[in-house]
Amino acid sequence: MIKSILIASTLAGALSAPAFAGGLEGSYAGAGAAIGTQGGNTTAGAVTGRVDTRKLGSGVPVSVRPSVTIGDSTGGSLGVSYDLGVAKGVNLYAGGGAGFGQGTALNKTDDVVGYVNVGAEGEVAQNVVLFADFKVGFGGDTSYVPTVGVGYRF
């Protein structure tokens, strides 16, 4: 019983604790390239961003991650991630969300698909962020979409 309480309190503390003090903080907007791998390769431009909820008063290292892809078709996605600071100005993250717009890199045949994602982001110069993200979309068909880009942190 005591062991269960200790494990539960440790997990609760880890989830509510701020990310590593040196992790990337703040929000950013960026641009890059997304490559869809469903039914042949589809390359699209991506306009993406991160909204750091800690800057909005949340004590939990969670971010909202909107994205728009522009290619043969235009679509968007909205996700939420848990951010883990691993070094000064560097985060790893994992999360999920929904993609919208048929015929895009993330969703070829469906209007709306769910996805899970993992990624990394780091500040390479003052207010300049490099990011890489990998989404796995699921719905009618499975899609794999790596995205890389550069952003401006504010």
CSV table of N, CA and C in Angstrom, one decimal, residues 23 35 45-46 48 62 70 88 92 111 117 136 143:
chain,number,residue,atom,x,y,z
A,23,GLY,N,15.2,23.6,-20.6
A,23,GLY,CA,14.5,23.3,-21.8
A,23,GLY,C,14.0,24.6,-22.5
A,35,ILE,N,6.8,16.0,-45.6
A,35,ILE,CA,6.8,15.0,-46.7
A,35,ILE,C,5.8,13.8,-46.3
A,45,GLY,N,4.8,22.6,-48.2
A,45,GLY,CA,5.3,23.6,-47.3
A,45,GLY,C,4.4,23.5,-46.0
A,46,ALA,N,5.1,23.8,-44.9
A,46,ALA,CA,4.4,23.7,-43.6
A,46,ALA,C,4.6,25.0,-42.9
A,48,THR,N,3.9,26.3,-39.2
A,48,THR,CA,3.7,25.6,-37.9
A,48,THR,C,4.0,26.5,-36.7
A,62,VAL,N,3.0,21.6,-21.2
A,62,VAL,CA,2.2,21.2,-22.4
A,62,VAL,C,2.1,22.3,-23.4
A,70,ILE,N,0.7,23.4,-47.1
A,70,ILE,CA,0.2,23.9,-48.4
A,70,ILE,C,1.0,23.2,-49.5
A,88,LYS,N,19.8,22.8,-22.1
A,88,LYS,CA,19.5,24.2,-22.2
A,88,LYS,C,18.9,24.6,-23.6
A,92,LEU,N,12.3,17.7,-26.1
A,92,LEU,CA,11.7,16.5,-26.8
A,92,LEU,C,10.3,16.6,-26.5
A,111,ASP,N,-11.4,13.4,-44.6
A,111,ASP,CA,-11.5,14.8,-44.3
A,111,ASP,C,-10.8,15.1,-42.9
A,117,ASN,N,2.4,12.1,-32.5
A,117,ASN,CA,3.6,12.7,-33.0
A,117,ASN,C,4.7,12.7,-31.9
A,136,VAL,N,2.3,10.3,-37.3
A,136,VAL,CA,1.7,9.1,-37.8
A,136,VAL,C,0.2,9.3,-37.8
A,143,SER,N,-0.6,7.2,-42.5
A,143,SER,CA,0.3,8.1,-43.2
A,143,SER,C,1.5,8.4,-42.2
